[in-house]
Short mmCIF file of C-alpha atoms and ligand atoms in Angstrom, two decimals:
data_model
loop_
_atom_site.label_atom_id
_atom_site.label_comp_id
_atom_site.label_asym_id
_atom_site.label_seq_id
_atom_site.Cartn_x
_atom_site.Cartn_y
_atom_site.Cartn_z
CA MET G 620 -0.45 -0.13 0.20
CA TYR G 621 1.07 3.55 -0.67
CA ASN G 622 -0.01 5.66 2.03
CA TYR G 623 1.70 9.44 0.23
CA THR G 624 -1.00 11.78 2.28
CA LYS G 625 0.88 14.10 2.67
CA GLN G 626 1.88 17.60 0.45
CA TYR G 627 5.78 18.50 -0.36
CA ILE G 628 5.26 22.44 0.02
CA ASN G 629 8.26 24.31 0.57
CA GLY G 630 11.08 21.74 0.72
CA GLU G 631 9.62 19.38 3.71
CA TRP G 632 6.45 17.12 3.55
CA ILE G 633 3.76 18.36 5.61
CA ALA G 634 0.10 17.70 6.61
CA SER G 635 -3.17 18.15 4.16
CA THR G 636 -4.62 20.84 6.86
CA GLY G 637 -8.31 18.18 5.43
CA GLU G 638 -8.54 14.82 6.85
CA GLU G 639 -10.08 13.49 3.41
CA THR G 640 -7.82 10.92 1.41
CA ILE G 641 -8.47 9.54 -2.47
CA ASP G 642 -7.99 6.37 -2.94
CA VAL G 643 -6.23 4.82 -5.99
CA TYR G 644 -6.84 1.46 -7.55
CA ASN G 645 -4.72 -0.39 -9.47
CA PRO G 646 -6.88 -0.87 -13.24
CA ALA G 647 -5.29 -4.07 -13.84
CA THR G 648 -7.03 -6.16 -10.76
CA GLU G 649 -9.34 -3.29 -9.30
CA GLU G 650 -7.86 -3.49 -6.30
CA LYS G 651 -7.10 -0.51 -4.04
CA ILE G 652 -3.29 0.27 -4.11
CA GLY G 653 -3.28 2.91 -1.95
CA ALA G 654 -4.32 6.34 -1.30
CA ILE G 655 -2.97 10.38 -1.14
CA SER G 656 -4.16 13.59 0.34
CA SER G 657 -7.47 15.61 -1.04
CA GLY G 658 -5.44 18.44 -0.75
CA THR G 659 -7.25 22.01 1.22
CA GLU G 660 -7.61 25.74 -0.33
CA ASP G 661 -5.42 26.03 2.55
CA ASP G 662 -2.40 23.70 1.63
CA LEU G 663 -2.40 25.09 -2.46
CA ASN G 664 -2.20 29.27 -1.08
CA LYS G 665 0.88 27.79 1.74
CA ALA G 666 2.24 26.45 -0.86
CA VAL G 667 1.59 29.01 -3.79
CA ALA G 668 3.46 31.16 -0.48
CA ALA G 669 6.25 29.37 -0.79
CA ALA G 670 6.88 29.26 -4.59
CA ARG G 671 6.13 32.94 -4.41
CA ALA G 672 8.93 33.85 -1.84
CA ALA G 673 11.77 31.46 -3.66
CA PHE G 674 11.02 33.49 -6.65
CA PRO G 675 13.10 36.13 -6.26
CA ASP G 676 16.43 34.41 -6.58
CA TYR G 677 15.66 31.36 -7.73
CA ALA G 678 15.09 33.30 -10.43
CA LYS G 679 18.37 34.59 -10.15
CA THR G 680 20.27 31.38 -10.56
CA THR G 681 23.09 31.34 -13.45
CA ARG G 682 22.19 29.48 -16.37
CA GLU G 683 24.87 27.39 -15.77
CA GLU G 684 23.09 26.71 -12.04
CA ARG G 685 19.79 25.75 -13.19
CA ILE G 686 21.06 22.98 -16.32
CA GLN G 687 23.19 20.99 -13.43
CA LEU G 688 20.00 21.26 -11.34
CA LEU G 689 18.42 19.44 -15.02
CA GLU G 690 21.42 16.91 -15.37
CA ASN G 691 21.45 16.42 -11.52
CA ILE G 692 17.54 15.72 -11.98
CA ALA G 693 18.44 13.52 -14.60
CA THR G 694 20.58 11.68 -12.89
CA GLU G 695 17.68 11.21 -9.34
CA TYR G 696 15.33 10.03 -11.79
CA GLU G 697 17.69 6.83 -13.89
CA LYS G 698 18.52 6.10 -10.00
CA ARG G 699 15.00 4.50 -8.88
CA LYS G 700 14.49 3.92 -12.82
CA ASP G 701 12.76 0.68 -11.03
CA LYS G 702 10.30 1.82 -9.05
CA LEU G 703 9.34 4.65 -11.26
CA ILE G 704 8.48 2.33 -13.58
CA ASN G 705 5.70 -0.60 -11.12
CA ILE G 706 4.65 2.24 -9.51
CA MET G 707 3.50 3.58 -13.09
CA ILE G 708 2.77 -0.39 -14.36
CA GLU G 709 0.50 -0.13 -10.45
CA GLU G 710 -1.50 2.88 -10.84
CA LEU G 711 -1.72 3.17 -14.66
CA GLY G 712 -1.99 -0.49 -16.11
CA SER G 713 0.50 0.82 -18.70
CA PRO G 714 2.54 -2.91 -19.82
CA LEU G 715 5.47 -3.25 -19.21
CA PHE G 716 7.29 -2.82 -22.08
CA PHE G 717 5.60 0.12 -23.20
CA THR G 718 6.37 1.50 -19.62
CA GLU G 719 10.35 0.99 -19.63
CA GLU G 720 10.77 2.04 -23.34
CA VAL G 721 8.16 5.01 -23.66
CA GLN G 722 6.44 5.70 -19.81
CA TYR G 723 9.84 6.16 -18.25
CA THR G 724 12.08 6.84 -20.97
CA MET G 725 10.03 10.00 -22.11
CA GLY G 726 10.58 11.61 -18.61
CA TYR G 727 14.09 11.34 -18.85
CA ASN G 728 14.34 12.69 -22.07
CA HIS G 729 12.87 15.29 -21.12
CA PHE G 730 14.84 16.43 -18.47
CA LYS G 731 18.19 15.26 -20.99
CA ALA G 732 16.92 17.94 -24.11
CA THR G 733 15.88 20.45 -21.17
CA ALA G 734 19.44 20.92 -20.42
CA ASP G 735 21.30 20.73 -24.12
CA ALA G 736 18.68 24.01 -25.53
CA LEU G 737 19.68 25.58 -22.62
CA ARG G 738 23.09 25.64 -23.54
CA ASN G 739 22.11 27.07 -26.12
CA PHE G 740 19.28 29.43 -25.37
CA GLU G 741 18.83 32.67 -25.85
CA PHE G 742 17.88 34.26 -23.02
CA THR G 743 18.85 38.55 -24.88
CA GLU G 744 19.16 39.48 -28.18
CA ASP G 745 19.98 43.29 -28.59
CA ARG G 746 17.90 44.43 -31.80
CA GLU G 747 19.77 48.36 -33.28
CA ASN G 748 18.09 50.34 -30.51
CA SER G 749 16.36 47.95 -28.26
CA PHE G 750 17.53 45.57 -25.49
CA ILE G 751 15.70 42.54 -25.36
CA GLN G 752 15.16 39.91 -22.31
CA LYS G 753 13.05 37.36 -21.21
CA ASP G 754 12.69 36.99 -17.56
CA ALA G 755 11.16 34.25 -15.76
CA ILE G 756 7.02 34.34 -15.68
CA GLY G 757 6.72 33.89 -12.45
CA VAL G 758 5.18 31.39 -10.31
CA ALA G 759 3.56 28.66 -12.35
CA GLY G 760 0.14 26.37 -12.19
CA LEU G 761 1.28 22.65 -13.71
CA ILE G 762 -1.96 20.67 -13.63
CA THR G 763 -1.40 17.07 -15.54
CA PRO G 764 -3.56 13.91 -16.70
CA TRP G 765 -3.13 10.35 -15.63
CA ASN G 766 -2.01 8.95 -19.18
CA PHE G 767 1.54 10.07 -18.95
CA PRO G 768 2.94 9.68 -14.98
CA THR G 769 6.09 11.06 -15.96
CA ASN G 770 6.46 12.58 -18.82
CA GLN G 771 3.86 15.32 -18.76
CA ILE G 772 4.93 16.45 -15.60
CA SER G 773 8.91 16.47 -16.44
CA THR G 774 8.78 18.70 -19.66
CA LYS G 775 6.56 21.22 -16.98
CA LEU G 776 9.45 21.20 -14.32
CA ALA G 777 12.28 20.88 -16.58
CA SER G 778 11.12 23.84 -19.05
CA ALA G 779 9.66 25.85 -15.46
CA LEU G 780 13.33 25.16 -13.96
CA ALA G 781 15.05 26.24 -17.22
CA SER G 782 13.59 29.05 -17.29
CA GLY G 783 13.58 31.07 -13.84
CA SER G 784 10.43 30.19 -12.53
CA THR G 785 8.81 28.06 -10.04
CA VAL G 786 6.15 26.04 -9.35
CA VAL G 787 3.01 24.53 -7.93
CA PHE G 788 2.17 21.30 -9.17
CA LYS G 789 -1.36 19.36 -9.17
CA PRO G 790 -0.69 15.63 -10.90
CA ALA G 791 -4.11 13.25 -11.59
CA SER G 792 -6.42 11.74 -8.92
CA TYR G 793 -5.59 8.24 -11.07
CA THR G 794 -1.75 8.31 -10.84
CA PRO G 795 -0.69 10.84 -8.44
CA PHE G 796 2.20 7.70 -6.80
CA ALA G 797 4.58 9.04 -10.00
CA SER G 798 4.56 12.15 -9.10
CA ILE G 799 5.22 12.11 -5.55
CA LEU G 800 8.56 10.30 -6.29
CA LEU G 801 9.34 12.63 -9.36
CA THR G 802 9.54 15.21 -6.16
CA GLU G 803 11.57 12.47 -4.12
CA ILE G 804 14.55 12.92 -7.07
CA MET G 805 13.19 16.95 -7.12
CA ASP G 806 14.45 16.85 -3.62
CA ALA G 807 17.32 14.65 -3.67
CA ALA G 808 18.40 16.62 -7.11
CA GLY G 809 19.07 19.58 -5.35
CA VAL G 810 16.10 21.65 -6.41
CA PRO G 811 15.52 24.72 -3.81
CA LYS G 812 12.93 24.82 -1.16
CA GLY G 813 10.25 26.39 -2.23
CA VAL G 814 11.02 26.12 -6.33
CA VAL G 815 8.94 22.86 -6.75
CA ASN G 816 6.08 22.28 -4.62
CA LEU G 817 3.25 19.66 -4.69
CA VAL G 818 -0.33 19.42 -3.84
CA ASN G 819 -2.70 16.20 -4.21
CA GLY G 820 -6.26 17.20 -4.30
CA LYS G 821 -9.02 16.82 -6.28
CA GLY G 822 -9.33 18.67 -10.33
CA SER G 823 -12.45 20.98 -8.24
CA THR G 824 -10.70 22.18 -5.91
CA ILE G 825 -7.05 22.09 -6.68
CA GLY G 826 -7.05 22.53 -9.75
CA ASN G 827 -9.65 25.08 -10.52
CA GLY G 828 -7.64 27.22 -7.50
CA ILE G 829 -4.28 26.66 -9.32
CA SER G 830 -6.50 28.55 -12.10
CA ASN G 831 -8.34 31.46 -9.80
CA HIS G 832 -5.41 31.92 -7.49
CA PRO G 833 -4.60 35.90 -8.15
CA ASP G 834 -1.16 35.04 -7.11
CA ILE G 835 -0.07 32.44 -9.75
CA ASP G 836 1.13 34.31 -13.05
CA PHE G 837 0.96 31.28 -15.26
CA VAL G 838 -0.94 27.86 -15.21
CA SER G 839 0.67 25.15 -18.04
CA PHE G 840 -2.94 22.41 -18.91
CA THR G 841 -2.37 18.82 -19.69
CA GLY G 842 -6.01 17.35 -20.21
CA SER G 843 -9.52 17.36 -21.52
CA GLY G 844 -10.67 20.63 -23.72
CA LYS G 845 -13.50 20.66 -21.19
CA VAL G 846 -11.57 21.47 -18.35
CA GLY G 847 -9.00 23.55 -20.60
CA SER G 848 -11.96 25.46 -21.69
CA GLN G 849 -12.87 26.01 -18.05
CA ILE G 850 -9.17 26.50 -17.21
CA MET G 851 -9.35 29.58 -19.64
CA GLN G 852 -11.85 31.39 -18.74
CA ASN G 853 -11.40 30.94 -15.29
CA GLY G 854 -7.53 32.67 -16.16
CA ALA G 855 -9.33 34.97 -17.83
CA LYS G 856 -10.68 37.13 -14.90
CA ASP G 857 -6.94 38.19 -14.02
CA ILE G 858 -5.49 38.07 -17.01
CA LYS G 859 -3.25 34.99 -16.34
CA LYS G 860 -1.31 34.21 -19.04
CA VAL G 861 -2.07 30.32 -20.40
CA ALA G 862 -1.09 27.21 -21.96
CA LEU G 863 -3.11 24.46 -23.05
CA GLU G 864 -2.53 21.06 -24.42
CA LEU G 865 -5.72 19.19 -24.85
CA GLY G 866 -6.99 16.13 -27.42
CA GLY G 867 -6.74 14.76 -30.38
CA LYS G 868 -8.23 12.80 -32.96
CA SER G 869 -5.83 12.78 -35.52
CA PRO G 870 -4.99 10.52 -39.04
CA ILE G 871 -3.07 8.53 -40.55
CA VAL G 872 -3.37 9.25 -44.53
CA VAL G 873 -1.52 6.15 -46.22
CA LEU G 874 -0.75 5.92 -50.19
CA ASP G 875 -1.23 3.42 -52.30
CA ASP G 876 2.17 2.39 -52.66
CA ALA G 877 2.65 1.30 -48.50
CA ASP G 878 3.21 -1.70 -47.60
CA VAL G 879 0.81 -3.33 -46.41
CA GLU G 880 1.73 -4.98 -43.37
CA THR G 881 3.47 -1.45 -42.01
CA VAL G 882 0.50 -0.09 -42.70
CA ALA G 883 -1.37 -2.64 -40.36
CA ARG G 884 0.99 -2.74 -37.53
CA THR G 885 0.95 0.72 -37.77
CA ALA G 886 -3.26 1.08 -37.10
CA ILE G 887 -3.00 -1.36 -34.04
CA SER G 888 -0.16 0.21 -32.55
CA ASN G 889 -1.16 3.32 -32.72
CA ILE G 890 -4.44 2.74 -31.29
CA ALA G 891 -3.25 -0.74 -29.13
CA SER G 892 0.00 1.40 -27.18
CA ASN G 893 -1.33 2.63 -23.45
CA THR G 894 -4.46 1.27 -24.15
CA GLY G 895 -5.43 3.96 -26.87
CA GLN G 896 -5.33 6.43 -24.00
CA ILE G 897 -2.90 8.79 -26.04
CA CYS G 898 -3.61 12.55 -26.59
CA SER G 899 -1.61 12.39 -30.01
CA THR G 900 -2.19 8.81 -31.17
CA GLY G 901 -3.55 8.29 -34.39
CA THR G 902 -6.89 7.02 -34.32
CA ARG G 903 -8.48 7.23 -38.29
CA ILE G 904 -7.25 5.97 -40.53
CA PHE G 905 -7.64 7.25 -44.80
CA ILE G 906 -6.60 4.29 -46.76
CA PRO G 907 -6.95 4.44 -51.02
CA LYS G 908 -9.33 2.18 -52.05
CA GLY G 909 -8.49 -0.54 -53.88
CA MET G 910 -6.04 -1.38 -50.16
CA TYR G 911 -8.80 -1.99 -48.23
CA GLN G 912 -9.60 -5.57 -48.55
CA SER G 913 -6.06 -5.55 -48.41
CA PHE G 914 -5.51 -4.44 -44.93
CA VAL G 915 -8.90 -5.32 -43.40
CA ASP G 916 -6.86 -9.44 -44.34
CA MET G 917 -3.64 -8.49 -42.74
CA VAL G 918 -5.07 -6.49 -39.67
CA GLN G 919 -6.98 -9.52 -39.24
CA LYS G 920 -4.03 -11.29 -39.05
CA LEU G 921 -1.68 -9.64 -37.54
CA VAL G 922 -3.93 -8.57 -34.03
CA PRO G 923 -3.31 -11.82 -32.64
CA GLU G 924 0.03 -10.57 -32.20
CA TYR G 925 -0.96 -7.70 -30.41
CA PRO G 926 -1.70 -10.06 -26.99
CA VAL G 927 -4.01 -7.70 -24.34
CA GLY G 928 -3.39 -9.14 -20.48
CA ASP G 929 -1.29 -8.25 -17.53
CA PRO G 930 0.15 -5.40 -17.81
CA LYS G 931 3.11 -7.20 -15.52
CA ASP G 932 4.11 -9.66 -18.17
CA GLU G 933 6.74 -8.53 -20.63
CA ASN G 934 5.01 -10.48 -23.79
CA THR G 935 1.67 -7.37 -23.01
CA PHE G 936 1.23 -4.86 -25.56
CA MET G 937 -1.61 -3.83 -23.92
CA GLY G 938 -3.18 -3.58 -20.54
CA PRO G 939 -6.65 -2.17 -19.41
CA GLN G 940 -7.95 1.27 -19.54
CA VAL G 941 -7.15 3.20 -16.53
CA SER G 942 -10.66 3.45 -14.53
CA LYS G 943 -13.96 1.96 -14.98
CA ASP G 944 -15.64 4.65 -15.97
CA GLN G 945 -13.05 5.27 -18.93
CA TRP G 946 -13.60 1.86 -19.64
CA GLU G 947 -17.77 2.78 -20.20
CA LYS G 948 -16.67 5.33 -22.32
CA VAL G 949 -14.80 2.93 -24.39
CA GLN G 950 -17.50 0.86 -24.42
CA ASP G 951 -20.19 3.06 -25.26
CA TYR G 952 -18.61 4.33 -28.22
CA ILE G 953 -18.37 0.77 -29.54
CA GLN G 954 -21.68 0.37 -29.40
CA GLN G 955 -22.09 3.11 -31.19
CA GLY G 956 -20.28 2.12 -34.05
CA ILE G 957 -22.16 -1.33 -33.46
CA ASP G 958 -25.56 0.47 -33.85
CA GLN G 959 -24.54 2.19 -36.55
CA GLY G 960 -23.92 -0.68 -39.13
CA GLY G 961 -20.07 -0.18 -39.08
CA ASP G 962 -18.38 -3.08 -40.53
CA LEU G 963 -16.54 -4.63 -37.57
CA ILE G 964 -12.76 -5.45 -38.31
CA VAL G 965 -11.64 -7.13 -35.03
CA GLY G 966 -12.93 -6.47 -31.65
CA GLY G 967 -15.57 -5.57 -30.56
CA ALA G 968 -17.92 -4.18 -27.22
CA GLY G 969 -17.46 -6.63 -23.87
CA LYS G 970 -13.90 -7.81 -22.13
CA PRO G 971 -11.92 -9.79 -24.19
CA GLU G 972 -12.21 -13.84 -23.92
CA GLY G 973 -11.09 -14.96 -20.10
CA LEU G 974 -10.35 -11.05 -18.66
CA THR G 975 -13.04 -11.21 -16.26
CA THR G 976 -11.17 -8.64 -13.93
CA GLY G 977 -9.65 -5.50 -14.73
CA TYR G 978 -10.18 -3.02 -17.19
CA TYR G 979 -9.76 -4.39 -19.93
CA SER G 980 -11.01 -3.66 -23.79
CA ARG G 981 -10.70 -4.80 -26.71
CA ILE G 982 -8.95 -3.68 -30.04
CA THR G 983 -11.40 -2.67 -32.41
CA MET G 984 -11.73 -1.51 -35.32
CA PHE G 985 -13.99 -0.38 -37.75
CA GLY G 986 -15.36 0.39 -41.56
CA ASN G 987 -18.01 2.05 -42.97
CA LEU G 988 -18.83 4.81 -40.60
CA PRO G 989 -19.77 8.14 -42.01
CA HIS G 990 -17.44 10.85 -41.75
CA ASP G 991 -19.77 13.27 -39.59
CA GLY G 992 -20.18 10.37 -37.37
CA ALA G 993 -19.00 10.07 -32.96
CA LEU G 994 -16.70 7.33 -33.94
CA ALA G 995 -15.43 9.49 -36.56
CA GLN G 996 -14.56 13.25 -34.53
CA GLU G 997 -15.11 12.67 -30.87
CA GLU G 998 -12.04 11.71 -29.06
CA ILE G 999 -12.74 8.05 -27.29
CA PHE G 1000 -9.52 7.85 -25.20
CA GLY G 1001 -9.24 3.84 -25.91
CA PRO G 1002 -8.11 1.75 -28.32
CA VAL G 1003 -11.07 1.99 -31.53
CA MET G 1004 -10.33 3.22 -34.84
CA THR G 1005 -12.57 3.98 -38.13
CA VAL G 1006 -11.07 3.03 -41.34
CA PHE G 1007 -12.07 5.39 -43.92
CA THR G 1008 -11.21 4.61 -48.17
CA TYR G 1009 -9.95 7.90 -50.37
CA GLU G 1010 -9.85 8.26 -53.87
CA THR G 1011 -7.79 11.03 -54.64
CA ILE G 1012 -4.55 11.87 -52.17
CA ASP G 1013 -6.03 15.79 -51.86
CA GLU G 1014 -9.32 14.39 -50.50
CA ALA G 1015 -7.49 11.96 -48.30
CA ILE G 1016 -5.86 15.38 -47.46
CA THR G 1017 -9.71 17.18 -47.14
CA LEU G 1018 -10.70 14.19 -45.05
CA ALA G 1019 -7.93 14.12 -43.04
CA ASN G 1020 -8.31 18.01 -41.89
CA THR G 1021 -11.88 17.53 -41.61
CA THR G 1022 -12.13 17.75 -37.92
CA ILE G 1023 -11.62 19.99 -34.00
CA TYR G 1024 -8.13 19.03 -33.43
CA GLY G 1025 -4.52 19.57 -34.86
CA LEU G 1026 -2.60 17.79 -32.11
CA ALA G 1027 -1.14 15.01 -34.59
CA GLY G 1028 -1.03 13.02 -37.78
CA TYR G 1029 0.29 10.14 -39.51
CA VAL G 1030 1.42 9.33 -43.21
CA VAL G 1031 2.73 6.05 -44.59
CA GLY G 1032 4.06 5.67 -48.20
CA ASN G 1033 7.08 5.84 -50.57
CA ASP G 1034 6.94 8.39 -53.66
CA PRO G 1035 9.27 11.55 -51.85
CA ASP G 1036 6.64 14.67 -53.51
CA ASN G 1037 3.33 12.76 -52.04
CA LEU G 1038 4.83 12.28 -48.70
CA ARG G 1039 5.40 15.58 -48.76
CA LYS G 1040 2.67 17.05 -49.64
CA VAL G 1041 0.36 14.91 -46.91
CA ALA G 1042 2.77 15.87 -44.96
CA LYS G 1043 2.83 19.47 -45.23
CA ASN G 1044 -0.77 20.33 -45.99
CA ILE G 1045 -2.77 18.30 -42.73
CA ARG G 1046 -2.98 20.98 -39.95
CA ALA G 1047 -1.90 19.64 -36.94
CA GLY G 1048 1.49 20.08 -34.27
CA ARG G 1049 3.45 17.58 -35.19
CA ILE G 1050 3.64 15.19 -38.35
CA THR G 1051 5.50 11.17 -38.83
CA ILE G 1052 6.28 9.80 -41.40
CA ASN G 1053 6.84 5.83 -41.44
CA ASN G 1054 6.60 5.94 -38.05
CA ALA G 1055 9.90 8.47 -37.57
CA ALA G 1056 11.23 8.73 -33.77
CA PRO G 1057 10.82 11.53 -31.57
CA ASP G 1058 12.76 13.92 -31.15
CA PHE G 1059 12.71 15.82 -28.04
CA SER G 1060 14.53 18.92 -29.08
CA ALA G 1061 11.69 19.68 -31.59
CA PRO G 1062 8.19 21.26 -30.23
CA PHE G 1063 4.88 19.95 -29.41
CA GLY G 1064 1.24 20.89 -29.59
CA GLY G 1065 -1.99 21.62 -31.14
CA PHE G 1066 -3.43 23.48 -33.63
CA LYS G 1067 -7.39 24.80 -33.15
CA GLN G 1068 -9.56 22.60 -30.13
CA SER G 1069 -5.75 20.44 -29.36
CA GLY G 1070 -4.53 23.14 -28.08
CA ILE G 1071 -2.76 27.10 -27.58
CA GLY G 1072 1.10 27.15 -26.86
CA ARG G 1073 4.60 24.39 -27.48
CA GLU G 1074 5.80 22.23 -24.89
CA TRP G 1075 9.49 20.49 -25.35
CA GLY G 1076 13.00 21.54 -26.24
CA ASP G 1077 13.53 25.24 -26.32
CA TYR G 1078 10.20 25.96 -27.38
CA GLY G 1079 8.94 24.84 -24.22
CA ILE G 1080 11.52 27.22 -21.95
CA GLU G 1081 9.69 30.10 -24.07
CA GLU G 1082 5.93 29.30 -22.42
CA PHE G 1083 7.65 30.16 -19.25
CA LEU G 1084 9.86 33.70 -20.02
CA GLU G 1085 7.97 37.06 -20.61
CA PRO G 1086 10.35 38.48 -23.38
CA LYS G 1087 10.92 42.41 -22.02
CA THR G 1088 12.89 45.29 -24.07
CA ILE G 1089 14.34 47.32 -23.33
CA LEU G 1090 14.82 51.30 -25.07
CA GLY G 1091 18.13 53.27 -24.85
CA LEU G 1092 20.16 51.13 -23.16
CA PRO G 1093 22.98 52.72 -21.43
CA LYS G 1094 25.86 49.73 -23.29
P1 NAP C 55 -8.87 15.95 -17.69
O1 NAP C 55 -10.25 15.38 -16.51
O2 NAP C 55 -8.92 17.25 -18.09
O3 NAP C 55 -7.71 16.19 -15.98
C1 NAP C 55 -6.28 16.74 -16.65
C2 NAP C 55 -6.28 17.57 -14.77
O4 NAP C 55 -7.07 18.14 -14.42
C3 NAP C 55 -5.74 16.35 -13.53
O5 NAP C 55 -5.20 16.39 -12.58
C4 NAP C 55 -8.20 16.56 -13.16
O6 NAP C 55 -7.26 16.53 -11.67
C5 NAP C 55 -7.96 18.19 -13.48
N1 NAP C 55 -9.21 18.91 -13.41
C6 NAP C 55 -9.98 18.36 -13.23
N2 NAP C 55 -11.45 18.92 -13.50
C7 NAP C 55 -10.60 20.32 -13.20
C8 NAP C 55 -10.91 21.38 -12.76
N3 NAP C 55 -12.34 21.98 -12.75
N4 NAP C 55 -9.66 22.44 -12.40
C9 NAP C 55 -8.29 22.56 -12.96
N5 NAP C 55 -7.45 20.76 -13.21
C10 NAP C 55 -9.40 20.21 -12.89
O7 NAP C 55 -8.22 14.90 -18.66
P2 NAP C 55 -7.50 13.07 -18.45
O8 NAP C 55 -8.76 11.86 -18.19
O9 NAP C 55 -6.74 13.21 -16.69
O10 NAP C 55 -6.99 13.18 -19.56
C11 NAP C 55 -7.20 12.96 -20.61
C12 NAP C 55 -7.22 13.97 -21.51
O11 NAP C 55 -6.06 14.69 -22.02
C13 NAP C 55 -7.48 13.83 -22.97
O12 NAP C 55 -8.71 14.56 -23.70
C14 NAP C 55 -6.25 14.57 -23.86
O13 NAP C 55 -6.23 14.38 -25.23
C15 NAP C 55 -5.80 15.00 -22.84
N6 NAP C 55 -4.13 14.84 -23.04
C16 NAP C 55 -3.52 15.71 -23.89
C17 NAP C 55 -2.34 15.77 -24.18
C18 NAP C 55 -1.53 16.97 -24.55
O14 NAP C 55 0.05 16.72 -24.82
N7 NAP C 55 -2.27 17.64 -26.06
C19 NAP C 55 -0.97 14.56 -23.27
C20 NAP C 55 -1.68 14.06 -22.69
C21 NAP C 55 -3.77 14.08 -22.97
P3 NAP C 55 -7.94 14.95 -11.12
O15 NAP C 55 -7.05 14.12 -11.84
O16 NAP C 55 -8.14 15.14 -10.13
O17 NAP C 55 -9.49 15.30 -11.59
#
């Protein structure tokens, strides 16, 4: 049992001023694995006051000191590799291979990539008649979701620390333990008192309190559009800067010269990785009409190679949904697809055979559904893909862009001109051609309702800075 009912404020683990706690469950076993504090407004006020008090000194630290701090954090993070992996398997149900290769590694890469970005970052600039200086923004409130317990918070923490800003952060209540471990890492790495403060609690209390707090200068939020919109409205009251990393419904466009096995594997791994609970995953696939049947046959043949089950098993590709609520939401969408007469290519409603305990879904793909229906347009956040056919590349691009979202896009094929054409014309923040590896130095974020602002590397640091122009500065 993990009983972490203390808050980390001003460099100390202190008791919450409230008695209430929030239980945390393992989604693979449905058993309670621990509890966190359901923090109070009082806890939040103390954390904000600590971050405010720490800001003037921390903002004055040198670039070299902050690079060293990020390097120390990366070292302490590496030392706790097994603990971090085990905690994420338990609280999220993320399978062992994915937790090690993606969840754990992404968190580490953000600290290293941000330290690298900081080495070359231009904090000042001389222009003809002006001097431009980028100052740390102040106290930042960070709010994160459950689907990547260390990745989401690591990119925000790394950027904030690189900029000279101080922080109050609130992780998701489903997956708080990785963040608690990350806070221990900050402490061990020598983050000065008050620079990073952790307040666990409900979104409606602590999250809402952060976006309404008059002494927080900037809110960096990752989560749903519904909550993002609420945060923006709250922030508007005192003109608080807000950065939002929100949902997606990303397209995969397949060229007619693509290898059908590569296409089928790309489709399956997009929707099944992290049980479909990835904001940037491809969930709508556009296939040339003549390739549809061979794609369907290949998917049906390959799906058994992607086992669903116990996340601790090294052979498992897909674990459970994070919670019962999330499982019910996914089941509801699958039922809608069936009721609307979609062709069920693989999967379907209910749990996979033999998995009665745990919030397991089936890897599901539908063909023959309308472009404007719920399954084609709404973010499901589960292993459900809709498959469409197209006749011309221009038609595929238009269909790919017919969504309120613009977080990511994918292209699979060979012809360089067509790969370029599709990649350059999808309206989204990140396009991946032929499963290219991620680049942690490049910006991440969304067009349209997928968000405002960018994270990762130098673009991430930029979000936590305010440019100041000085005219007539004595040379
Ligand atoms: P969510 O319900 O919006 O929750 C996100 C965070 O906000 C949690 O910490 C939550 O706390 C907190 N929260 C809830 N209500 C709040 C309020 N009124 N004010 C302030 N904070 C509040 O999202 P989720 O279900 O955790 O995550 C899934 C969503 O995140 C999906 O839409 C996904 O696409 C998006 N996402 C986007 C990115 C990206 O980079 N663009 C990355 C990952 C996920 P509690 O946990 O205590 O409720």
